[in-house]
């Protein structure tokens, strides 16, 4: 899987993320080429907002008043997106590093070349998301929902999916051996072609009600 990194280019250090977002939506413009630190996007409302070539460091992102939002060539570092309502958002060449995303709503989003690294993502919702070249590295995704997620070239490396909802998400060719998948919720057919360890196979058999005897 080839994950394309964000194309950031030169950026201008900026402040007052909320005000810049409001201005962009008013002028039907993008927020582009900006670097925000210790800022927040929590008090802006509108129909559409586009970010391009931006970096967010230790920012609080919770754009609940924006109907549709997109991020292209963006990086989030040590940001808090817990509870953020990002349903149907678009992410292209985006990286999330050491972020807190507990309970974030990413349902029905479109993701292409997206990296989630060392992030806290318990109870996050990715239901019916469309993922193409998406990688989760050492992320805690316990009780997260991937219900009917449409995945193409998705990878899990380390981390945990304890009691996560994977019903309706095809797991064919996904290597889950390094990820804790205890108690995952599946119907059964999703597991066809998944790569698991012998210990994980025993756990999955128990979940599916299979009785193993010598």
CSV table of C-alpha atoms in Angstrom, one decimal:
chain,number,residue,atom,x,y,z
A,1,UNK,CA,0.0,0.0,0.0
A,2,UNK,CA,1.4,3.4,-1.0
A,3,UNK,CA,0.4,6.1,1.4
A,4,UNK,CA,1.0,9.6,-0.2
A,5,UNK,CA,2.2,12.1,2.4
A,6,UNK,CA,0.7,15.6,2.7
A,7,UNK,CA,2.1,18.2,0.3
A,8,UNK,CA,2.5,21.1,2.7
A,9,UNK,CA,4.8,23.6,1.1
A,10,UNK,CA,5.5,26.9,2.9
A,11,UNK,CA,3.1,27.9,5.6
A,12,UNK,CA,2.4,31.1,7.5
A,13,UNK,CA,2.1,31.0,11.3
A,14,UNK,CA,-1.4,32.2,12.0
A,15,UNK,CA,-3.8,32.6,14.9
A,16,UNK,CA,-7.6,32.9,15.5
A,17,UNK,CA,-8.6,29.7,13.7
A,18,UNK,CA,-12.3,30.4,14.3
A,19,UNK,CA,-12.2,33.8,12.7
A,20,UNK,CA,-10.3,32.6,9.7
A,21,UNK,CA,-12.8,29.8,9.2
A,22,UNK,CA,-15.7,32.2,9.4
A,23,UNK,CA,-14.1,34.6,6.9
A,24,UNK,CA,-13.3,31.8,4.4
A,25,UNK,CA,-16.9,30.5,4.5
A,26,UNK,CA,-18.3,34.1,4.1
A,27,UNK,CA,-16.0,34.7,1.0
A,28,UNK,CA,-16.5,31.1,-0.3
A,29,UNK,CA,-12.7,30.7,0.0
A,30,UNK,CA,-10.2,28.1,1.4
A,31,UNK,CA,-8.0,28.3,4.4
A,32,UNK,CA,-4.7,27.5,2.8
A,33,UNK,CA,-1.0,27.4,3.7
A,34,UNK,CA,-1.5,28.2,7.4
A,35,UNK,CA,0.0,26.8,10.6
A,36,UNK,CA,-2.0,27.0,13.7
A,37,UNK,CA,-0.8,26.2,17.3
A,38,UNK,CA,-2.7,26.1,20.5
A,39,UNK,CA,-5.8,27.3,18.7
A,40,UNK,CA,-9.3,26.1,18.3
A,41,UNK,CA,-12.0,25.5,15.7
A,42,UNK,CA,-15.1,25.3,17.9
A,43,UNK,CA,-17.2,28.4,17.2
A,44,UNK,CA,-17.8,28.7,13.5
A,45,UNK,CA,-21.0,27.8,11.6
A,46,UNK,CA,-21.6,27.5,7.9
A,47,UNK,CA,-22.4,25.2,4.9
A,48,UNK,CA,-18.9,24.4,3.7
A,49,UNK,CA,-15.3,24.9,4.8
A,50,UNK,CA,-12.1,23.7,3.0
A,51,UNK,CA,-8.6,23.5,4.4
A,52,UNK,CA,-5.5,22.9,2.2
A,53,UNK,CA,-1.8,22.7,3.1
A,54,UNK,CA,-2.4,23.4,6.8
A,55,UNK,CA,-0.7,22.2,10.0
A,56,UNK,CA,-2.6,22.1,13.3
A,57,UNK,CA,-0.5,21.7,16.5
A,58,UNK,CA,-2.1,21.2,19.9
A,59,UNK,CA,-5.4,22.6,18.6
A,60,UNK,CA,-8.9,21.8,19.7
A,61,UNK,CA,-11.0,20.8,16.6
A,62,UNK,CA,-14.7,20.4,17.1
A,63,UNK,CA,-16.5,22.0,14.1
A,64,UNK,CA,-20.0,20.9,15.0
A,65,UNK,CA,-21.6,24.0,13.3
A,66,UNK,CA,-20.2,23.3,9.9
A,67,UNK,CA,-22.3,21.2,7.6
A,68,UNK,CA,-19.5,19.9,5.3
A,69,UNK,CA,-15.7,20.2,5.8
A,70,UNK,CA,-12.7,19.0,3.9
A,71,UNK,CA,-9.0,18.7,4.7
A,72,UNK,CA,-6.4,18.3,1.9
A,73,UNK,CA,-2.7,18.0,2.5
A,74,UNK,CA,-3.0,18.7,6.3
A,75,UNK,CA,-1.2,17.5,9.4
A,76,UNK,CA,-2.7,17.3,12.9
A,77,UNK,CA,-0.2,16.9,15.8
A,78,UNK,CA,-1.2,16.5,19.5
A,79,UNK,CA,-4.7,17.8,18.6
A,80,UNK,CA,-8.0,17.1,20.5
A,81,UNK,CA,-10.8,16.0,18.2
A,82,UNK,CA,-12.8,14.2,20.9
A,83,UNK,CA,-16.5,14.2,20.1
A,84,UNK,CA,-15.9,16.2,16.9
A,85,UNK,CA,-18.8,15.9,14.4
A,86,UNK,CA,-17.1,15.3,11.1
A,87,UNK,CA,-19.7,13.2,9.4
A,88,UNK,CA,-19.4,13.1,5.6
A,89,UNK,CA,-16.1,15.1,5.7
A,90,UNK,CA,-13.4,14.6,3.1
A,91,UNK,CA,-9.7,13.8,4.0
A,92,UNK,CA,-7.0,13.7,1.3
A,93,UNK,CA,-3.4,13.2,2.2
A,94,UNK,CA,-3.9,13.9,5.8
A,95,UNK,CA,-1.9,12.7,8.9
A,96,UNK,CA,-3.1,12.5,12.5
A,97,UNK,CA,-0.2,12.1,15.0
A,98,UNK,CA,-0.6,11.6,18.7
A,99,UNK,CA,-4.1,13.0,18.6
A,100,UNK,CA,-7.0,12.5,21.0
A,101,UNK,CA,-10.2,11.5,19.0
A,102,UNK,CA,-12.3,9.8,21.6
A,103,UNK,CA,-15.9,9.5,20.4
A,104,UNK,CA,-15.2,11.5,17.2
A,105,UNK,CA,-17.8,11.0,14.4
A,106,UNK,CA,-16.1,10.1,11.1
A,107,UNK,CA,-19.1,8.2,9.7
A,108,UNK,CA,-19.7,8.4,5.9
A,109,UNK,CA,-16.4,10.2,5.4
A,110,UNK,CA,-14.2,9.9,2.4
A,111,UNK,CA,-10.5,9.1,3.2
A,112,UNK,CA,-7.7,8.7,0.8
A,113,UNK,CA,-4.0,8.5,1.8
A,114,UNK,CA,-4.7,9.1,5.5
A,115,UNK,CA,-2.4,8.1,8.4
A,116,UNK,CA,-3.6,7.7,12.0
A,117,UNK,CA,-0.6,7.3,14.3
A,118,UNK,CA,-0.4,6.8,18.1
A,119,UNK,CA,-3.8,8.3,18.6
A,120,UNK,CA,-6.5,7.7,21.2
A,121,UNK,CA,-9.7,6.7,19.3
A,122,UNK,CA,-11.9,4.9,21.7
A,123,UNK,CA,-15.6,5.0,20.7
A,124,UNK,CA,-14.8,6.7,17.4
A,125,UNK,CA,-17.4,6.1,14.6
A,126,UNK,CA,-16.2,5.2,11.1
A,127,UNK,CA,-19.4,3.6,10.0
A,128,UNK,CA,-20.0,3.6,6.3
A,129,UNK,CA,-16.8,5.5,5.7
A,130,UNK,CA,-15.0,5.1,2.3
A,131,UNK,CA,-11.3,4.3,3.0
A,132,UNK,CA,-8.6,4.1,0.3
A,133,UNK,CA,-5.0,3.8,1.5
A,134,UNK,CA,-5.6,4.4,5.2
A,135,UNK,CA,-3.2,3.2,7.9
A,136,UNK,CA,-3.8,2.9,11.6
A,137,UNK,CA,-0.5,2.7,13.6
A,138,UNK,CA,-0.4,2.0,17.3
A,139,UNK,CA,-3.9,3.5,17.8
A,140,UNK,CA,-6.3,2.7,20.6
A,141,UNK,CA,-9.6,2.0,18.9
A,142,UNK,CA,-11.4,0.0,21.5
A,143,UNK,CA,-15.2,0.1,21.1
A,144,UNK,CA,-14.8,2.0,17.8
A,145,UNK,CA,-17.4,1.4,15.1
A,146,UNK,CA,-16.4,0.4,11.5
A,147,UNK,CA,-19.9,-0.8,10.6
A,148,UNK,CA,-20.3,-1.3,6.8
A,149,UNK,CA,-17.1,0.6,6.2
A,150,UNK,CA,-16.0,0.4,2.6
A,151,UNK,CA,-12.3,-0.3,2.7
A,152,UNK,CA,-9.7,-0.5,-0.1
A,153,UNK,CA,-6.0,-0.8,1.0
A,154,UNK,CA,-6.5,-0.4,4.8
A,155,UNK,CA,-3.8,-1.4,7.3
A,156,UNK,CA,-3.7,-1.9,11.0
A,157,UNK,CA,-0.3,-2.0,12.7
A,158,UNK,CA,-0.3,-2.6,16.4
A,159,UNK,CA,-2.7,-0.8,18.7
A,160,UNK,CA,-6.1,-2.3,19.7
A,161,UNK,CA,-9.6,-2.9,18.4
A,162,UNK,CA,-11.0,-4.4,21.6
A,163,UNK,CA,-14.8,-4.9,21.3
A,164,UNK,CA,-14.8,-2.8,18.1
A,165,UNK,CA,-17.8,-3.1,15.7
A,166,UNK,CA,-16.6,-4.5,12.4
A,167,UNK,CA,-19.9,-5.9,11.1
A,168,UNK,CA,-20.2,-5.5,7.4
A,169,UNK,CA,-16.6,-4.4,6.9
A,170,UNK,CA,-14.7,-6.8,4.6
A,171,UNK,CA,-11.4,-7.9,6.2
A,172,UNK,CA,-10.0,-9.9,3.3
A,173,UNK,CA,-6.2,-9.6,3.2
A,174,UNK,CA,-6.0,-7.4,6.3
A,175,UNK,CA,-3.2,-8.5,8.6
A,176,UNK,CA,-4.5,-8.2,12.2
A,177,UNK,CA,-1.8,-10.2,13.9
A,178,UNK,CA,-0.2,-7.2,15.6
A,179,UNK,CA,-3.5,-5.7,16.8
A,180,UNK,CA,-5.5,-6.7,19.9
A,181,UNK,CA,-8.8,-7.8,18.5
A,182,UNK,CA,-10.3,-9.4,21.6
A,183,UNK,CA,-14.1,-9.2,21.7
A,184,UNK,CA,-14.5,-7.7,18.2
A,185,UNK,CA,-18.1,-7.8,17.0
A,186,UNK,CA,-18.6,-9.4,13.6
A,187,UNK,CA,-21.3,-11.3,11.8
A,188,UNK,CA,-18.8,-13.9,10.4
A,189,UNK,CA,-18.5,-13.4,6.7
A,190,UNK,CA,-16.3,-10.3,7.2
A,191,UNK,CA,-13.5,-12.5,8.5
A,192,UNK,CA,-13.1,-14.4,5.3
A,193,UNK,CA,-9.5,-13.9,4.1
A,194,UNK,CA,-8.3,-12.0,7.1
A,195,UNK,CA,-4.8,-12.8,8.4
A,196,UNK,CA,-4.7,-13.6,12.1
A,197,UNK,CA,-2.4,-15.4,14.6
A,198,UNK,CA,-3.3,-18.9,16.0
A,199,UNK,CA,-4.2,-17.3,19.3
A,200,UNK,CA,-6.4,-14.8,17.6
A,201,UNK,CA,-8.0,-17.6,15.6
A,202,UNK,CA,-9.0,-19.3,18.9
A,203,UNK,CA,-10.5,-16.1,20.2
A,204,UNK,CA,-12.5,-15.5,16.9
A,205,UNK,CA,-13.7,-19.1,17.0
A,206,UNK,CA,-15.1,-18.4,20.5
A,207,UNK,CA,-16.8,-15.2,19.4
A,208,UNK,CA,-18.5,-17.0,16.5
A,209,UNK,CA,-19.6,-19.9,18.7
A,210,UNK,CA,-17.3,-22.5,17.3
A,211,UNK,CA,-16.4,-25.4,19.6
A,212,UNK,CA,-12.8,-26.6,19.2
A,213,UNK,CA,-12.0,-30.1,20.4
A,214,UNK,CA,-9.1,-32.4,20.1
